[in-house]
CSV table of C-alpha atoms in Angstrom, one decimal:
chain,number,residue,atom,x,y,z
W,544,UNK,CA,89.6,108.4,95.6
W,545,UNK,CA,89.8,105.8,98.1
W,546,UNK,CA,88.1,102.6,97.5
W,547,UNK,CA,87.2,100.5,101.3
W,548,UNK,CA,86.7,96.4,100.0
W,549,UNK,CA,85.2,94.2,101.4
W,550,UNK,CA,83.4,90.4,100.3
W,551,UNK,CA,80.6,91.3,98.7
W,552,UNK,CA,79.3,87.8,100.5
W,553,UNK,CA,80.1,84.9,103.2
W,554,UNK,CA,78.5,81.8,104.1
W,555,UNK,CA,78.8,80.6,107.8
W,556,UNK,CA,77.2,77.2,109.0
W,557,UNK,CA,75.1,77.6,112.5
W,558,UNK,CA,78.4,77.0,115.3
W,559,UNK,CA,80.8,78.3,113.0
W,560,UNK,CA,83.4,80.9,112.6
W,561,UNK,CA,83.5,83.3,109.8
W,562,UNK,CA,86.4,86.7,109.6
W,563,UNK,CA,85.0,89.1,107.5
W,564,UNK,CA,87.5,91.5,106.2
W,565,UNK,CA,88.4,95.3,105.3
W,566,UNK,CA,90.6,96.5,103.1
W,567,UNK,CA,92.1,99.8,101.6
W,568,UNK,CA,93.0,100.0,97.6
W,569,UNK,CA,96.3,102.0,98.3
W,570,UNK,CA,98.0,101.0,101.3
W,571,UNK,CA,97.2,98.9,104.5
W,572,UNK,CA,94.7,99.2,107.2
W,573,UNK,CA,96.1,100.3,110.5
W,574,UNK,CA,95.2,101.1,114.2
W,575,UNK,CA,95.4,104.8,113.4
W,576,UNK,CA,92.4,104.7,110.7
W,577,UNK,CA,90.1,103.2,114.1
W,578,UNK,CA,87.9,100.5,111.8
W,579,UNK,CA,84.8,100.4,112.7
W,580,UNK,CA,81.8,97.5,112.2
W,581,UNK,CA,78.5,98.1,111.9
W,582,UNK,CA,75.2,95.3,111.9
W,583,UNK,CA,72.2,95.6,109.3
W,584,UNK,CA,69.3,93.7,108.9
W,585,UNK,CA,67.0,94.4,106.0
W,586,UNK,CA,65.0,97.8,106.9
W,587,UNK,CA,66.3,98.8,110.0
W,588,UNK,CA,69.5,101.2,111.0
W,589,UNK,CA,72.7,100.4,111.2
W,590,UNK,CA,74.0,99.0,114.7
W,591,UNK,CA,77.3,99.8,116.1
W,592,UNK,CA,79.1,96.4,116.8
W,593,UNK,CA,82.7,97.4,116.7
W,594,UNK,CA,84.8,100.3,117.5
W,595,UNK,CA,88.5,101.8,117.6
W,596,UNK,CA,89.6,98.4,115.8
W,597,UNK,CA,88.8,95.8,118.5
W,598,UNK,CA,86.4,97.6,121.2
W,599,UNK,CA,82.8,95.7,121.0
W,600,UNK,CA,79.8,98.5,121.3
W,601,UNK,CA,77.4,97.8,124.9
W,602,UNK,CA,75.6,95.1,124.8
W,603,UNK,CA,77.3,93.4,121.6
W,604,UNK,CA,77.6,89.4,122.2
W,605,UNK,CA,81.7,88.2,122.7
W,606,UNK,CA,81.3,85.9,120.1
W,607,UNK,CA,82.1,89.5,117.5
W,608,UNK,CA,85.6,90.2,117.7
W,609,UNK,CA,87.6,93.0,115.9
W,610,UNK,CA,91.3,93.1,114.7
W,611,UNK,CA,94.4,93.6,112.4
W,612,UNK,CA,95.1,90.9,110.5
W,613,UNK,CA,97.8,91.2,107.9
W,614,UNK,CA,96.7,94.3,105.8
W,615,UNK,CA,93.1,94.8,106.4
W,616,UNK,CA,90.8,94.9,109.2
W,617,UNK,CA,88.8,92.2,110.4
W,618,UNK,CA,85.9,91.0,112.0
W,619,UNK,CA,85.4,87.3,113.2
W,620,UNK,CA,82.0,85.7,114.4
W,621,UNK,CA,82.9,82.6,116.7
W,622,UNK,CA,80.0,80.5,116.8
W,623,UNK,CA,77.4,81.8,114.3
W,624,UNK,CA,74.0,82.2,115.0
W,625,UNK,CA,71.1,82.4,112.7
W,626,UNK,CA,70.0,86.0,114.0
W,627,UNK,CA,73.7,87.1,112.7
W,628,UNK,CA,72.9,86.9,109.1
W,629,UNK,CA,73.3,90.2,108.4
W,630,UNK,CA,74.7,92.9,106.2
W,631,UNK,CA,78.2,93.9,107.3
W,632,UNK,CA,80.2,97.2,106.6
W,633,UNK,CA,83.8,98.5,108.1
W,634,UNK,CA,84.4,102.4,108.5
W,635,UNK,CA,87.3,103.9,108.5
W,636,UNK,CA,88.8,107.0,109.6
W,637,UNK,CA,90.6,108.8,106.8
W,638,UNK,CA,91.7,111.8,108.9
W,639,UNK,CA,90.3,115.4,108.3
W,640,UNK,CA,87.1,114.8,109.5
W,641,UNK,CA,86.6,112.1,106.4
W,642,UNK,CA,85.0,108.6,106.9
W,643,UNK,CA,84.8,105.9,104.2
W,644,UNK,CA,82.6,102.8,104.3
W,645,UNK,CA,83.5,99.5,102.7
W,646,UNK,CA,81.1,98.1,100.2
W,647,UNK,CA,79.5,95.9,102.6
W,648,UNK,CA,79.5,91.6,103.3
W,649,UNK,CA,76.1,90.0,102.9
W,650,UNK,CA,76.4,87.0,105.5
W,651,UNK,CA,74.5,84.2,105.0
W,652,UNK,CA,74.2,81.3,108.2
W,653,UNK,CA,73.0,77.9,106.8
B,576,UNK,CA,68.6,108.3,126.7
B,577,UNK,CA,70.3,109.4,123.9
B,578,UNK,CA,67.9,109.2,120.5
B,579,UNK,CA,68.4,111.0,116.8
B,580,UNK,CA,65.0,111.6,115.5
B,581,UNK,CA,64.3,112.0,111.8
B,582,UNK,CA,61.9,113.6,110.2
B,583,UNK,CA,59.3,111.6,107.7
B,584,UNK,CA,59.3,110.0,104.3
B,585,UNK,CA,59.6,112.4,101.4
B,586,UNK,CA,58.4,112.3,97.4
B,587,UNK,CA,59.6,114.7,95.5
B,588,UNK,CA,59.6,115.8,91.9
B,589,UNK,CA,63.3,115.9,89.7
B,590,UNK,CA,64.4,118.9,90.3
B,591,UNK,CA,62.5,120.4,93.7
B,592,UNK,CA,63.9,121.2,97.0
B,593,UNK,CA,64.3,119.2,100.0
B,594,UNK,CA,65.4,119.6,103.4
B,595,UNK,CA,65.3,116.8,105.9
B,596,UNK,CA,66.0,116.6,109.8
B,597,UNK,CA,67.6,114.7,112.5
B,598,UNK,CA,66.9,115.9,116.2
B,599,UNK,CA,68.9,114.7,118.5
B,600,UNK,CA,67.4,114.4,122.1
B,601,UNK,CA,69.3,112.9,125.7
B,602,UNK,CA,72.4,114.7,125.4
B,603,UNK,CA,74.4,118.0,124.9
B,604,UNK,CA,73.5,118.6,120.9
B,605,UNK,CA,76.3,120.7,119.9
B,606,UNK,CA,78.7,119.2,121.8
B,607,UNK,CA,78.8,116.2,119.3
B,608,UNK,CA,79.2,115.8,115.3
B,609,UNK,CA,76.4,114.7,113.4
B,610,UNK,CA,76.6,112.7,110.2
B,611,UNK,CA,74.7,111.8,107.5
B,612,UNK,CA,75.2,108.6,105.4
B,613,UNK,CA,73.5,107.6,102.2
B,614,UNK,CA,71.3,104.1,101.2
B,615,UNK,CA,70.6,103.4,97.7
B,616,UNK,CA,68.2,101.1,97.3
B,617,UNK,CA,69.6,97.7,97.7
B,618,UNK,CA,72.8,99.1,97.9
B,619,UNK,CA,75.5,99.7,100.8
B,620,UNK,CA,76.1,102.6,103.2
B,621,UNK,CA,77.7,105.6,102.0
B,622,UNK,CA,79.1,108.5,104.3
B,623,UNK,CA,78.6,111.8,103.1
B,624,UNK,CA,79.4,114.5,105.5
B,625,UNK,CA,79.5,115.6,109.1
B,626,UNK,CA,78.5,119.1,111.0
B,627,UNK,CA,79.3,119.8,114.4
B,628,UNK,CA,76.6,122.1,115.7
B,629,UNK,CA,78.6,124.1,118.5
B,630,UNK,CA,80.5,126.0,115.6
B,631,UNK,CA,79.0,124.9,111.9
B,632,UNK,CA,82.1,123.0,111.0
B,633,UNK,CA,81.3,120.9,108.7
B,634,UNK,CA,83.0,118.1,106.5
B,635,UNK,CA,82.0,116.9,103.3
B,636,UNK,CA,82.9,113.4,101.3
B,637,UNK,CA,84.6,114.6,97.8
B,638,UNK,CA,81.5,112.1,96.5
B,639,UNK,CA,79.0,114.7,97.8
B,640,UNK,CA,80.7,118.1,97.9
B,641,UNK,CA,78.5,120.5,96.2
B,642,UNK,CA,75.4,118.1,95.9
B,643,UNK,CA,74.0,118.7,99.0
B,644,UNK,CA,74.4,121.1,102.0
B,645,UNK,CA,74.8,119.7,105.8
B,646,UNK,CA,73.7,122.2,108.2
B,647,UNK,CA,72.2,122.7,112.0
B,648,UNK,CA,70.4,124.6,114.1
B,649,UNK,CA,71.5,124.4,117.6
B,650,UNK,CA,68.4,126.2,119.2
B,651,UNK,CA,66.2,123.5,118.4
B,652,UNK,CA,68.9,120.5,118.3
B,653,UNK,CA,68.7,119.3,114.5
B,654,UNK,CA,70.8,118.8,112.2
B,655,UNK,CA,69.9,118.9,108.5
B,656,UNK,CA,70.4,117.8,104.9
B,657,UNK,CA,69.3,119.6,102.1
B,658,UNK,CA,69.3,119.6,98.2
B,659,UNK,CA,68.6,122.6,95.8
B,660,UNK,CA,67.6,120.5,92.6
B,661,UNK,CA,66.5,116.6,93.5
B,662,UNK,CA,67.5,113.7,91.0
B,663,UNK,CA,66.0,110.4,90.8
B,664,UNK,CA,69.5,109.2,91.7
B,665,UNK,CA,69.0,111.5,95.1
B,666,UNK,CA,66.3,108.0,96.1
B,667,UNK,CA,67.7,106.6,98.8
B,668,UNK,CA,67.4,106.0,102.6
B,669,UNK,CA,69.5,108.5,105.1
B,670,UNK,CA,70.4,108.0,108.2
B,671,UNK,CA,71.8,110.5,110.5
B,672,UNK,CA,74.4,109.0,112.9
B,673,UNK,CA,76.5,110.9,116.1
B,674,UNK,CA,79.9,110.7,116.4
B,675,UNK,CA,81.4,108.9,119.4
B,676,UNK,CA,82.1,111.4,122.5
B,677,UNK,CA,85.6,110.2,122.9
B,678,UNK,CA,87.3,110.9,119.8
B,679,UNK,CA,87.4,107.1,118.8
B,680,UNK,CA,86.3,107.8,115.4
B,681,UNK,CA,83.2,105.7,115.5
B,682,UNK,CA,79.1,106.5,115.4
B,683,UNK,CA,77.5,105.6,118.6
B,684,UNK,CA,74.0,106.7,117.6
B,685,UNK,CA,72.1,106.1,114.5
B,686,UNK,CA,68.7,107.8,113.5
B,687,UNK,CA,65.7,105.6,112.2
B,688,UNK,CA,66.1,106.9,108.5
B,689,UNK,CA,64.1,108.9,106.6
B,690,UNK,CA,62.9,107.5,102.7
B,691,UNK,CA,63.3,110.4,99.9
B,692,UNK,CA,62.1,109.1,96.9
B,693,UNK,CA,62.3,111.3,93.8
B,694,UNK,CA,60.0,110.6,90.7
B,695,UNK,CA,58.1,112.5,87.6
C-alpha cells in the first residue's frame, strides 16, 4: 500500500522560512500526482492552501508557496507568522479516483 | 455560496448502526464528487472514499473497502457515510470535502465535521 511521509514536526522562528515536505515510499512525487496542501488548527476543518502542485487556494497569503523539489513535494512558508502554526498534510492523486494523505507536519513558530 | 453541511455529533454503542450526512448547498450537487476523510483523535487526516452523486460512482481507499459504505441521495443533495457494525476504533472526526470543479485533483470545500464516538 502506499505510504505519503511527511515530518512528523518543524520549528520556524517568527520572519522565517520553513519547506515542509511530501514524499512517496516507492517512487518520486511528480506534477502528474497534483499535490495538494491543506491548513489545520486544532478543532476546525481542514483549509485548502495549495493546489495542482503550486496553485495557492483564494484568499491564501503569497508568503505559501507550492513545488517539486528533488523527489517530493513541497511547501515553503517565507516569513512565518505566529497564526501559521498549524497542522500540515499533502494529498496526492494516486489515479483511479484514489487520494492519499501524508501523515501530517505539526509546525511550531517560536 | 458554496457550503457542505454535516449532520450532528453521534454516540453509539460497539456494534450499532450509523449513518451520517453531508448536504451540500450553493452549487449543482451531482455535478461534483464528494469525499469523506477520517480523524482519529489526535491523529492525521485519512481519505477514505469518494461518490459522485450524478451516477453513484463511487471510490473506495483499500484501508476502508468493506468497512463502510459511501452513498447519496441526489433529491435532497447529501451525501452519506454509513457503518453496519460500529467499533470503538470507528471514534473519530469526518469531514466531508468536494472535489475541485476543474479536474485538478484537489478538495475545494470542506464540511464542519461531525464527532462519532463509539463506547459500551
Amino acid at each position: 500500500q502506499t505510504v505519503v511521509t511527511q515530518e512528523p514536526s518543524f520549528s520556524v522562528s517568527p520572519g522565517g522560512t520553513v519547506t515542509l515536505t511530501c514524499a512517496l515510499s516507492s517512487g518520486s512525487v511528480s506534477t502528474s500526482y497534483y499535490p495538494s496542501w491543506y491548513q489545520q488548527t486544532p478543532g476546525q476543518a481542514p483549509r485548502t492552501l495549495i493546489y495542482s502542485t503550486n496553485t495557492r487556494s483564494s484568499g491564501v497569503p503569497d508568503r505559501f508557496s507550492g513545488s517539486i523539489l528533488g523527489n517530493k513535494a513541497a511547501l515553503t512558508i517565507t516569513g512565518a507568522q505566529a497564526d501559521d502554526e498549524s497542522d500540515y498534510y499533502c494529498e496526492l492523486y494516486m489515479g483511479s479516483g484514489i487520494w492519499v494523505f501524508g501523515g501530517g507536519t505539526k509546525l511550531t513558530v517560536l | 455560496e458554496v457550503q457542505l453541511v454535516q449532520s450532528g455529533a453521534e454516540v453509539k454503542k460497539p456494534g450499532e448502526s450509523l449513518r451520517i450526512s453531508c448536504k451540500g448547498s450553493g452549487y449543482s450537487f451531482i455535478n461534483y464528487w464528494i469525499a469523506w476523510v477520517r480523524q482519529m483523535p489526535g491523529k492525521g487526516l485519512e481519505w477514505m472514499g469518494i461518490i459522485y452523486p450524478g451516477d453513484s460512482d463511487t471510490r473506495y481507499s483499500p484501508s476502508f473497502q468493506g468497512q463502510v459504505t459511501i452513498s447519496a441521495d441526489k433529491s435532497i443533495s447529501t451525501a452519506y457515510l454509513q457503518w453496519s457494525s460500529l467499533k470503538a476504533s470507528d471514534t473519530a472526526m469526518y469531514y466531508c470535502a468536494r472535489q475541485d470543479p476543474a479536474g485538478l485533483y484537489y478538495f475545494d470545500y470542506w464540511g464542519q465535521g461531525t464527532l462519532v464516538t463509539v463506547s459500551s
